[in-house]
Each structure stands twice: as structure tokens, then as C-alpha cells.
CSV table of C-alpha atoms in Angstrom, one decimal:
chain,number,residue,atom,x,y,z
A,161,MET,CA,-1.1,4.4,-15.7
A,162,ARG,CA,-0.1,1.9,-13.0
A,163,LYS,CA,-3.0,0.6,-10.9
A,164,LEU,CA,-3.0,1.0,-7.1
A,165,TYR,CA,-5.1,-0.9,-4.6
A,166,ALA,CA,-5.6,0.8,-1.2
A,167,PHE,CA,-6.6,-1.6,1.6
A,168,SER,CA,-8.1,-0.4,4.9
A,169,PHE,CA,-10.8,-1.6,7.4
A,170,SER,CA,-12.6,1.7,6.8
A,171,PHE,CA,-12.1,4.9,4.7
A,172,GLU,CA,-14.6,6.9,6.8
A,173,ARG,CA,-14.4,6.6,10.5
A,174,GLY,CA,-11.3,7.2,12.7
A,175,GLY,CA,-8.0,8.9,12.1
A,176,ALA,CA,-6.4,6.0,10.2
A,177,ALA,CA,-9.5,5.7,7.9
A,178,ILE,CA,-9.4,9.5,7.1
A,179,ALA,CA,-5.7,9.3,6.3
A,180,ALA,CA,-6.3,6.3,4.1
A,181,ARG,CA,-9.0,8.1,2.2
A,182,LYS,CA,-6.7,11.2,1.8
A,183,PHE,CA,-3.9,9.1,0.4
A,184,SER,CA,-6.2,7.3,-2.0
A,185,ARG,CA,-7.4,10.7,-3.3
A,186,LEU,CA,-3.8,11.8,-3.8
A,187,ALA,CA,-3.0,8.6,-5.6
A,188,ALA,CA,-6.0,9.1,-8.0
A,189,GLU,CA,-4.0,12.0,-9.5
A,190,PHE,CA,-1.4,9.7,-10.9
A,191,SER,CA,-2.9,6.2,-10.7
A,192,GLU,CA,-6.1,4.2,-11.2
A,193,VAL,CA,-7.1,3.6,-7.6
A,194,THR,CA,-9.3,0.9,-6.1
A,195,CYS,CA,-10.2,1.2,-2.4
A,196,VAL,CA,-10.8,-2.0,-0.6
A,197,SER,CA,-12.6,-2.2,2.8
A,198,VAL,CA,-14.1,-5.2,4.5
A,199,ASP,CA,-17.5,-4.7,2.9
A,200,ALA,CA,-16.9,-2.6,-0.2
A,201,VAL,CA,-14.7,-1.9,-3.2
A,202,ASN,CA,-14.6,1.6,-4.5
A,203,HIS,CA,-13.0,2.7,-7.7
A,204,LEU,CA,-11.6,6.2,-7.5
A,205,ALA,CA,-11.4,8.3,-10.6
A,206,ARG,CA,-10.1,11.9,-10.6
A,207,ASP,CA,-13.6,13.4,-10.0
A,208,ALA,CA,-15.9,10.6,-8.9
A,209,VAL,CA,-16.3,7.6,-6.7
A,210,SER,CA,-18.5,4.7,-8.0
A,211,GLU,CA,-21.1,3.0,-5.9
A,212,ALA,CA,-19.7,0.5,-3.5
A,213,ARG,CA,-20.6,-3.2,-4.1
A,214,THR,CA,-21.5,-4.6,-0.7
A,215,ALA,CA,-22.1,-8.2,0.3
A,216,ARG,CA,-24.4,-8.7,3.3
A,217,LEU,CA,-23.3,-12.3,3.9
A,218,SER,CA,-19.6,-11.4,3.7
A,219,ARG,CA,-20.1,-8.6,6.3
A,220,GLY,CA,-22.0,-11.0,8.6
A,221,ILE,CA,-19.2,-13.6,8.4
A,222,HIS,CA,-16.5,-11.1,9.0
A,223,PHE,CA,-18.3,-9.7,12.1
A,224,LEU,CA,-18.4,-13.2,13.6
A,225,LYS,CA,-14.7,-13.6,13.0
A,226,ARG,CA,-14.1,-10.3,14.7
A,227,VAL,CA,-16.2,-11.4,17.7
A,228,ILE,CA,-14.1,-14.6,18.1
A,229,SER,CA,-10.8,-12.7,18.0
A,230,TYR,CA,-12.1,-10.1,20.4
A,231,ILE,CA,-13.2,-12.7,22.9
A,232,LEU,CA,-9.9,-14.5,22.7
A,233,VAL,CA,-7.7,-11.4,23.1
A,234,LYS,CA,-9.9,-10.2,26.0
A,235,GLY,CA,-8.7,-13.3,27.9
A,236,MET,CA,-5.3,-11.7,28.2
A,237,ARG,CA,-4.5,-8.8,30.7
A,238,ASP,CA,-1.2,-7.0,30.1
A,239,GLY,CA,-1.9,-3.6,31.8
A,240,ASN,CA,-1.7,-1.8,28.4
A,241,ILE,CA,-4.6,0.6,28.0
A,242,SER,CA,-4.4,0.8,24.1
A,243,LYS,CA,-6.5,-1.3,21.8
A,244,HIS,CA,-5.4,-4.9,21.2
A,245,SER,CA,-5.9,-6.9,18.0
A,246,LEU,CA,-5.2,-10.6,17.5
A,247,ASN,CA,-6.0,-10.8,13.7
A,248,LEU,CA,-6.6,-14.5,13.5
A,249,PHE,CA,-8.8,-14.2,10.4
A,250,SER,CA,-8.8,-12.4,7.1
A,251,SER,CA,-11.6,-10.7,5.2
A,252,SER,CA,-12.5,-12.6,2.0
A,253,VAL,CA,-12.8,-9.2,0.3
A,254,PHE,CA,-9.2,-8.4,1.2
A,255,LEU,CA,-7.8,-11.8,0.0
A,256,LYS,CA,-9.8,-11.7,-3.2
A,257,ASN,CA,-8.5,-8.2,-4.1
A,258,MET,CA,-5.0,-9.0,-3.1
A,259,ARG,CA,-5.0,-11.9,-5.6
A,260,LYS,CA,-6.5,-9.6,-8.2
A,261,ALA,CA,-3.9,-6.9,-7.6
A,262,ALA,CA,-1.1,-9.4,-7.8
A,263,GLN,CA,-2.4,-10.7,-11.2
A,264,GLU,CA,-2.6,-7.1,-12.5
A,265,ARG,CA,0.9,-6.3,-11.1
A,266,ALA,CA,-0.7,-3.4,-9.3
A,267,ILE,CA,0.8,-1.5,-6.4
A,268,CYS,CA,-0.9,-2.5,-3.1
A,269,HIS,CA,-1.0,0.1,-0.2
A,270,PHE,CA,-2.1,-1.4,3.1
A,271,HIS,CA,-3.4,1.0,5.8
A,272,TRP,CA,-5.3,-0.1,8.9
A,273,ILE,CA,-5.6,-3.9,8.5
A,274,ASN,CA,-6.9,-4.7,12.0
A,275,ASN,CA,-10.3,-5.9,13.1
A,276,ASP,CA,-9.5,-9.1,11.3
A,277,CYS,CA,-9.0,-7.6,7.8
A,278,LEU,CA,-5.7,-9.5,7.3
A,279,SER,CA,-4.8,-12.5,9.3
A,280,LEU,CA,-1.3,-13.0,10.8
A,281,PHE,CA,-1.3,-16.3,8.9
A,282,ASP,CA,-1.8,-14.5,5.6
A,283,PHE,CA,1.0,-12.0,5.8
A,284,LYS,CA,2.9,-14.2,3.3
A,285,LYS,CA,0.2,-13.4,0.8
A,286,ILE,CA,1.0,-9.7,0.7
A,287,PRO,CA,2.0,-9.0,-2.9
A,288,PRO,CA,5.6,-8.1,-3.5
A,289,LYS,CA,6.5,-4.4,-3.6
A,290,SER,CA,3.6,-3.4,-1.4
A,291,ILE,CA,3.4,-0.3,0.8
A,292,ILE,CA,2.4,-0.8,4.4
A,293,THR,CA,1.6,2.5,6.3
A,294,LEU,CA,1.7,2.3,10.1
A,295,HIS,CA,-1.0,4.3,11.6
A,296,ASP,CA,0.0,2.9,15.0
A,297,GLU,CA,2.6,0.5,16.4
A,298,TRP,CA,0.7,-2.8,16.0
A,299,LEU,CA,2.8,-4.2,13.1
A,300,TYR,CA,6.1,-4.3,15.1
A,301,CYS,CA,4.5,-5.1,18.5
A,302,GLY,CA,2.4,-8.0,19.8
A,303,THR,CA,-1.4,-7.5,19.9
A,304,GLU,CA,-1.2,-3.9,21.4
A,305,HIS,CA,-1.6,-1.0,19.1
A,306,TYR,CA,0.8,1.1,21.2
A,307,HIS,CA,3.7,-0.3,23.2
A,308,ASP,CA,3.9,0.5,26.9
A,309,LEU,CA,5.6,3.9,26.8
A,310,LEU,CA,7.1,3.5,30.3
A,311,GLY,CA,8.0,-0.1,30.2
A,312,GLN,CA,10.8,-2.3,28.8
A,313,GLU,CA,10.9,-2.0,25.0
A,314,VAL,CA,10.3,-5.7,24.2
A,315,PHE,CA,9.4,-4.7,20.6
A,316,VAL,CA,13.2,-4.2,20.3
A,317,SER,CA,14.5,-7.0,22.4
A,318,GLY,CA,11.8,-9.6,21.7
A,319,TYR,CA,8.6,-10.7,23.4
A,320,PRO,CA,9.2,-13.4,26.1
A,321,PHE,CA,7.1,-16.5,26.2
A,322,THR,CA,6.4,-16.0,29.9
A,323,CYS,CA,5.7,-12.5,31.3
A,324,ARG,CA,4.9,-11.9,34.9
A,325,THR,CA,2.9,-8.7,34.1
A,326,THR,CA,0.6,-10.7,31.6
A,327,LYS,CA,-2.3,-12.7,32.9
A,328,GLY,CA,-4.0,-15.3,30.8
A,329,PRO,CA,-2.9,-16.5,27.4
A,330,ASN,CA,0.2,-14.6,26.2
A,331,TRP,CA,-1.2,-13.5,22.9
A,332,ASN,CA,1.4,-10.8,22.6
A,333,TRP,CA,4.2,-13.4,22.3
A,334,PHE,CA,2.1,-15.5,19.9
A,335,ALA,CA,1.2,-12.5,17.6
A,336,TRP,CA,4.8,-11.2,17.6
A,337,LYS,CA,6.3,-14.6,16.8
A,338,MET,CA,3.8,-15.2,14.0
A,339,LYS,CA,4.6,-11.8,12.5
A,340,CYS,CA,8.4,-12.6,12.7
A,341,LEU,CA,7.7,-15.9,11.0
A,342,LYS,CA,5.6,-14.5,8.2
A,343,LEU,CA,7.5,-11.2,7.6
A,344,SER,CA,11.0,-12.7,7.8
A,345,GLY,CA,12.8,-12.1,4.5
A,346,ARG,CA,10.0,-9.8,3.2
A,347,THR,CA,12.4,-7.0,2.4
A,348,ASP,CA,10.4,-6.4,-0.7
A,349,LEU,CA,7.9,-4.5,1.4
A,350,LEU,CA,8.1,-0.7,1.9
A,351,ILE,CA,7.0,0.6,5.3
A,352,THR,CA,5.9,4.2,5.8
A,353,VAL,CA,5.3,6.0,9.0
A,354,PRO,CA,3.7,9.4,9.7
A,355,SER,CA,6.2,10.9,12.2
A,356,HIS,CA,9.9,11.0,13.1
A,357,TRP,CA,9.0,9.3,16.5
A,358,MET,CA,7.5,6.3,14.8
A,359,HIS,CA,10.3,6.2,12.2
A,360,GLU,CA,12.9,5.9,15.0
A,361,ARG,CA,10.9,3.2,16.9
A,362,ALA,CA,10.1,1.2,13.7
A,363,ARG,CA,13.8,1.2,12.7
A,364,ARG,CA,14.8,0.0,16.2
A,365,SER,CA,12.1,-2.7,16.3
A,366,HIS,CA,13.2,-6.3,15.9
A,367,LEU,CA,10.6,-6.9,13.3
A,368,LEU,CA,11.3,-4.0,10.9
A,369,CYS,CA,14.9,-3.2,11.5
A,370,GLN,CA,15.8,-5.0,8.2
A,371,HIS,CA,13.0,-3.3,6.2
A,372,THR,CA,13.0,0.0,4.3
A,373,VAL,CA,11.1,2.5,6.5
A,374,LYS,CA,10.3,5.9,5.1
A,375,LEU,CA,8.7,9.0,6.6
A,376,LEU,CA,5.4,9.9,5.0
A,377,PRO,CA,3.2,12.3,7.1
A,378,ASN,CA,-0.5,12.4,6.8
A,379,PRO,CA,-1.8,15.0,4.4
A,380,ILE,CA,-3.7,18.0,5.7
A,381,GLU,CA,-6.1,19.9,3.4
A,382,THR,CA,-4.9,23.4,4.1
A,383,GLN,CA,-7.3,24.8,1.5
A,384,ASP,CA,-10.1,23.4,3.6
A,385,PHE,CA,-8.6,24.0,7.1
A,386,HIS,CA,-7.7,27.7,7.2
A,387,PRO,CA,-8.2,30.6,9.5
A,388,SER,CA,-11.4,32.6,9.7
A,389,THR,CA,-11.8,36.3,9.2
A,390,SER,CA,-12.7,38.4,12.3
A,391,LEU,CA,-16.3,38.5,11.2
A,392,GLU,CA,-16.5,34.7,10.6
A,393,ARG,CA,-15.0,34.1,14.0
A,394,GLN,CA,-17.5,36.4,15.7
A,395,ARG,CA,-20.4,34.7,13.9
A,396,SER,CA,-19.2,31.2,14.8
A,397,ARG,CA,-19.0,32.2,18.4
A,398,ILE,CA,-22.4,33.8,18.4
A,399,SER,CA,-23.9,30.7,16.9
A,400,ARG,CA,-22.6,28.7,19.8
A,401,GLY,CA,-23.7,31.2,22.4
A,402,ILE,CA,-20.2,32.4,23.1
A,403,LEU,CA,-19.3,36.1,23.6
A,404,ASP,CA,-16.5,37.6,21.6
A,405,SER,CA,-14.8,38.6,24.8
A,406,GLN,CA,-14.6,35.1,26.1
A,407,LEU,CA,-11.6,32.9,25.8
A,408,VAL,CA,-12.3,29.6,23.9
A,409,ILE,CA,-10.3,26.4,24.4
A,410,VAL,CA,-11.1,23.6,22.0
A,411,THR,CA,-10.3,19.9,22.4
A,412,GLY,CA,-11.5,16.8,20.6
A,413,ALA,CA,-10.9,13.2,19.4
A,414,VAL,CA,-12.8,10.4,17.8
A,415,ASP,CA,-14.9,8.6,20.6
A,416,GLY,CA,-13.8,11.3,23.1
A,417,LYS,CA,-13.4,10.0,26.6
A,418,LYS,CA,-14.0,6.4,25.5
A,419,ASN,CA,-10.5,6.1,24.3
A,420,PRO,CA,-8.1,6.2,27.3
A,421,VAL,CA,-5.1,6.8,25.0
A,422,LYS,CA,-6.5,10.3,24.2
A,423,GLY,CA,-5.7,11.4,27.7
A,424,PHE,CA,-9.0,13.1,28.7
A,425,ASP,CA,-8.5,12.0,32.3
A,426,LEU,CA,-5.3,13.9,32.4
A,427,LEU,CA,-7.0,17.0,30.9
A,428,GLU,CA,-9.6,16.9,33.6
A,429,LYS,CA,-6.9,16.7,36.3
A,430,ALA,CA,-5.2,19.7,34.6
A,431,LEU,CA,-8.4,21.7,34.5
A,432,GLU,CA,-9.0,21.1,38.2
A,433,ILE,CA,-5.6,22.7,38.8
A,434,VAL,CA,-6.4,25.6,36.4
A,435,SER,CA,-9.7,26.2,38.2
A,436,ARG,CA,-7.9,26.4,41.6
A,437,GLU,CA,-5.1,28.7,40.4
A,438,VAL,CA,-6.9,31.1,38.1
A,439,SER,CA,-9.0,33.9,39.5
A,440,ASP,CA,-12.7,33.6,39.3
A,441,ASP,CA,-13.0,36.7,37.1
A,442,VAL,CA,-10.7,35.1,34.5
A,443,LEU,CA,-12.3,31.6,34.9
A,444,ARG,CA,-15.7,33.0,34.1
A,445,LYS,CA,-14.5,34.1,30.7
A,446,VAL,CA,-13.1,30.7,29.8
A,447,VAL,CA,-15.2,28.3,27.6
A,448,LEU,CA,-14.1,24.7,26.8
A,449,VAL,CA,-15.5,23.4,23.5
A,450,SER,CA,-15.3,19.6,23.1
A,451,PHE,CA,-16.1,17.5,20.0
A,452,GLY,CA,-15.8,13.9,18.9
A,453,GLY,CA,-17.7,12.3,21.8
A,454,SER,CA,-21.3,11.2,22.0
A,455,GLU,CA,-22.3,13.9,24.5
A,456,VAL,CA,-24.1,17.0,23.2
A,457,GLY,CA,-25.1,20.1,25.3
A,458,ARG,CA,-23.7,22.5,27.9
A,459,GLY,CA,-22.2,21.8,31.2
A,460,GLU,CA,-19.6,23.0,33.7
A,461,PHE,CA,-16.3,21.6,35.0
A,462,GLY,CA,-14.5,23.2,37.9
A,463,GLY,CA,-16.1,26.6,37.2
A,464,ILE,CA,-15.3,26.4,33.5
A,465,GLU,CA,-18.2,26.4,31.1
A,466,VAL,CA,-18.2,23.4,28.8
A,467,ILE,CA,-19.9,23.0,25.4
A,468,HIS,CA,-20.1,19.5,24.0
A,469,LEU,CA,-20.7,19.5,20.3
A,470,GLY,CA,-20.8,15.7,19.8
A,471,LYS,CA,-19.5,14.2,16.5
A,472,ILE,CA,-18.7,16.6,13.7
A,473,ARG,CA,-18.7,15.1,10.2
A,474,GLU,CA,-18.6,18.3,8.0
A,475,ILE,CA,-15.1,19.7,7.4
A,476,GLU,CA,-16.4,23.3,7.2
A,477,THR,CA,-18.1,22.9,10.6
A,478,LEU,CA,-15.0,21.5,12.1
A,479,ARG,CA,-12.9,24.3,10.6
A,480,ARG,CA,-15.1,27.0,12.1
A,481,VAL,CA,-14.8,25.3,15.5
A,482,TYR,CA,-11.0,25.3,15.3
A,483,ALA,CA,-10.8,28.8,13.9
A,484,MET,CA,-13.0,30.4,16.6
A,485,ALA,CA,-10.9,29.1,19.4
A,486,ASP,CA,-8.0,30.9,21.1
A,487,PHE,CA,-6.1,27.7,21.4
A,488,ALA,CA,-6.5,23.9,21.3
A,489,VAL,CA,-5.5,21.3,23.9
A,490,VAL,CA,-4.5,17.8,22.7
A,491,PRO,CA,-3.9,15.8,25.8
A,492,SER,CA,-3.1,12.4,24.1
A,493,LEU,CA,-0.7,10.0,25.7
A,494,VAL,CA,0.5,8.9,22.3
A,495,GLU,CA,-0.2,9.9,18.7
A,496,SER,CA,1.3,8.3,15.6
A,497,PHE,CA,0.8,11.7,13.9
A,498,GLY,CA,-1.6,14.1,15.6
A,499,GLN,CA,-4.5,14.9,13.2
A,500,VAL,CA,-6.4,17.3,15.5
A,501,ALA,CA,-3.2,19.3,16.4
A,502,ALA,CA,-2.3,19.7,12.7
A,503,GLU,CA,-5.9,20.7,11.7
A,504,ALA,CA,-6.1,23.2,14.5
A,505,LEU,CA,-2.7,24.8,13.5
A,506,ALA,CA,-3.8,24.9,9.8
A,507,CYS,CA,-6.7,27.0,11.1
A,508,GLY,CA,-4.3,29.4,12.8
A,509,THR,CA,-5.0,28.0,16.3
A,510,PRO,CA,-2.0,27.3,18.6
A,511,VAL,CA,-1.9,24.0,20.4
A,512,VAL,CA,-1.0,22.8,23.9
A,513,ALA,CA,0.1,19.1,24.1
A,514,PHE,CA,2.4,16.7,25.9
A,515,ARG,CA,6.0,16.5,24.6
A,516,CYS,CA,5.6,13.0,23.3
A,517,SER,CA,5.2,10.8,20.2
A,518,GLY,CA,4.3,12.2,16.8
A,519,LEU,CA,2.9,15.4,18.3
A,520,GLN,CA,6.5,16.7,18.5
A,521,ASP,CA,6.6,17.0,14.7
A,522,ILE,CA,3.6,19.2,14.8
A,523,VAL,CA,3.7,21.3,18.0
A,524,ILE,CA,7.0,23.1,18.2
A,525,HIS,CA,7.4,24.5,21.7
A,526,GLN,CA,7.0,28.3,21.8
A,527,VAL,CA,6.8,28.4,18.0
A,528,THR,CA,3.5,26.8,17.1
A,529,GLY,CA,2.2,26.2,20.6
A,530,LEU,CA,3.4,24.9,24.0
A,531,LEU,CA,4.5,21.5,25.1
A,532,ALA,CA,4.0,20.1,28.6
A,533,ASP,CA,6.1,17.4,30.4
A,534,PRO,CA,4.8,14.0,29.3
A,535,TYR,CA,1.7,12.8,31.2
A,536,GLU,CA,2.0,15.5,34.0
A,537,PRO,CA,-1.3,17.2,34.7
A,538,ARG,CA,0.5,19.9,36.6
A,539,SER,CA,2.7,20.8,33.6
A,540,LEU,CA,-0.3,20.7,31.3
A,541,ALA,CA,-2.2,23.0,33.6
A,542,GLU,CA,0.8,25.4,33.6
A,543,ARG,CA,0.9,25.6,29.8
A,544,ILE,CA,-2.9,26.2,29.7
A,545,ILE,CA,-2.6,29.0,32.2
A,546,GLU,CA,0.3,30.5,30.3
A,547,LEU,CA,-1.8,30.8,27.2
A,548,ILE,CA,-4.9,32.0,29.1
A,549,HIS,CA,-2.9,34.9,30.6
A,550,CYS,CA,-0.7,35.8,27.6
A,551,ALA,CA,-1.6,38.7,25.3
A,552,PRO,CA,-3.9,37.9,22.3
A,553,GLU,CA,-1.1,38.9,20.0
A,554,VAL,CA,1.1,36.1,21.4
A,555,ARG,CA,-1.5,33.5,20.6
A,556,GLN,CA,-2.0,34.9,17.2
A,557,HIS,CA,1.7,34.8,16.5
A,558,LEU,CA,1.9,31.1,17.5
A,559,GLY,CA,-1.2,30.4,15.4
A,560,HIS,CA,0.4,32.2,12.4
A,561,ASN,CA,3.6,30.1,12.8
A,562,GLY,CA,1.5,27.0,13.1
A,563,ARG,CA,-0.4,27.6,9.9
A,564,GLU,CA,2.9,28.2,8.1
A,565,HIS,CA,4.5,25.1,9.6
A,566,VAL,CA,1.6,22.8,8.5
A,567,VAL,CA,1.4,24.4,4.9
A,568,ASN,CA,5.2,23.9,4.4
A,569,ASN,CA,5.4,20.3,5.9
A,570,PHE,CA,2.0,18.6,5.8
A,571,SER,CA,-0.2,20.2,3.1
A,572,SER,CA,-1.7,17.9,0.5
A,573,GLU,CA,0.6,19.4,-2.2
A,574,VAL,CA,3.7,18.6,-0.2
A,575,ILE,CA,2.7,15.1,0.8
A,576,ALA,CA,1.4,14.3,-2.8
A,577,ARG,CA,4.9,14.8,-4.1
A,578,GLN,CA,6.5,12.6,-1.5
A,579,TYR,CA,3.8,9.9,-2.0
A,580,LYS,CA,4.2,9.9,-5.8
A,581,GLU,CA,8.0,9.5,-5.4
A,582,ILE,CA,7.4,6.5,-3.1
A,583,VAL,CA,5.0,4.8,-5.4
A,584,SER,CA,7.3,5.5,-8.4
A,585,SER,CA,10.2,3.9,-6.6
A,586,LEU,CA,8.2,0.7,-6.5
A,587,CYS,CA,7.3,0.9,-10.2
């Protein structure tokens, strides 16, 4: 059995971390898997995960490295609202296990390597025939995790040394040039991306156009995320103080409003339009359920009742929230895949989203949900109003199609076969 080392900043918190954990569990079915994060090494067997060995001193040193990189990159202003990572330093845990994997001739699978897990200067140390999964656009961009969607595509043409829209040190040019230097000639690396949108952009990028780039969507546990029975749905609503006659819209993301890429400001603008154009009688029946942020409790927005559930860690709790809703809204400006949309559809809940990025693989317009014109609150509001006013049977049909779409294209069983083929090709 060939060994596989999975590297990620975390295997617990955030969409990339969750995807990394899922892939590691799939790999445990055909490999001996070791999961490496900045402060722990976990050995995955088929049915168990051993206790992580943590090093307090190593965590402290790594945190200081992150602070230095954070301060330096904050000195640059480029107008891009996505996260930026400079990656000047490497985690000693990463480097140690990369050397060990190379000695054992194991397969290395790199997931989210930011927050100074792997330095730009150490890219040459990535073992041959490694897999690098892009959970965002950072690898072929500068320091930004998502390129400016409305600007010039310099990730294709090349980052200029001087840029009139960038104030302070041009770390984007520096990071991009360093990646070009360290990854040039590394055609032994296999790049995977979770959506057709990212596949197209990665293949066009200056950095990865000579690399092998394969589509590998994130796996969805369709056995865990599934529709509720009518009785379950009713009980879930009652437990939240929601009447069965009310119309429930669900929305959520890790860190909620704190992450501007998730588009909650556009959702608020869309809901303002909805509150003006929907009759008061209908509006009183609408309940917005939000999860993922720090806020917990009930409130009101433009005449719409809002229930904030805070962070949800249990899969079954999250499933019940999706399944009790009439539809979900994912207002993200950009998604490499669209975990929330896929999970909602797996629960039989149709989705409204912008026609953009990786969400287009998941939300098929008028088949599994509705797509709005990119970044237009008016268009998003119109799609929300359309689903509010349509017959329940129409929403149920969209949800049924959505469940079928996710099972056929993103279920763990489907992705496990694709993943095994990719790993086998490297062996």
C-alpha cells in the first residue's frame, strides 16, 4: 500500500480544511495516510485517527512568522478585498514531513499551504510527483487569494513591477516572480482544481499553463446530507420557533459577514429590494436563517424576521437547517467550488446564487436553482422573489434535481474513484 502525506494548514476549520479532511479520509481507503498540519501529525487508518503530537514551541514560532508576514503584506494596498498571503516562511513541521515523505517515496498531496505553512522560497523542495489542490487562486496569482474579477487578468499576462493601482511595496509582483522562479520546470507536479471555472483560469495562467491540471471536485457526503421527511422538517422548524406555514430562506458561510468575498453586503441590498417589492402579508411569512457567523439570536431586517444560529459544528444539525428551508441563497462574489450550495442541494434545497465562478458547476439555472446576474443586487432580489412566489411544487422539483445532480457528480463515491485514479497515475 503506497503511503500518502496530506499537507494543510488545518483539517478542521474553513472550506479548504474540510475538503482536505474529506480527501484524506477517501485516500485512507486505498493508502496509508498521514495528515500534516502546522502543529500536528495525524495518522489515518481506515477506522481511527491517532492522537496528534503537538509541539507548543513550534506553534509559537510559527505564529510569530505569520505575524511578520501579515504585517508586511498589510503594507500593500491593491484594492482587492480577498485575503492576501505572502508566505515568506515555512512551518518546520511541513519541511520535516516533506523530507520524510521523499525518503519513503510517498505521494504528497498539498492542500491549503498559506499562513506561512510553505514558503515561496521552499517551493523547490516539494517532492516530485506531488499533488497540489487549489482551493483558491493564490498559487497562480500574486499574494491575493482571488484575482480581481473585473480587472485586467495579469495572472495571464504577468504582474508588472510598477502598478498604479497598488500602493506601498508591490508584494504581488514579488510573490508572483518568486513562484515563477521556483515552479519553472516543475512539470512533475500535478495540479487539481474543484471546478471548471478554476480549471479554465489555471490553464490560462502564466504560471500553470505548462502544468498538468485536472478537475477534481470536492466530495460531498450525500449519505450525511440528505432531505428530511415531512415530520422531521416540521420538528426542525418548531425547534427554531418557525411555523410550518412560513417560508424559510437559509444562508451561511464560515465567518459570515467578516469575509467580504462571501457577498453578504450584496445580499442585504437585495433583501432591501425584496422588502420594498413584496407585499407585507407575504413578507411576514418569510424567515431568514443565517449560520456561520458569531451572532446568535433573533432579529429583523427590512421587515424580514432573521434567526442567527452562529457557528454550527455538527453535520446532522447543519443538515436539518438546510433541509427545513424552502431555498438557500449563496451570495458569494467568488467560490472555487461552492460547499454550502452543494450541501444545500444534497438536502433537496434549491439554491439562488450569482452566475459566477465555481458555483456554475453546482447551481444549474432553472434546473437545480436560479442564477442572478453577477454582483447585481437587483437581479439577486428578482431571483429571490421568484422563488418566494412560485408554487411549493416548483421548489421541490428544483430541490429534487439538485439532490440528483450532487449525487451523480459530487458524492464521495464518485469523487473517490476520480481521486484514486489520479493518485494511481502518479504511482
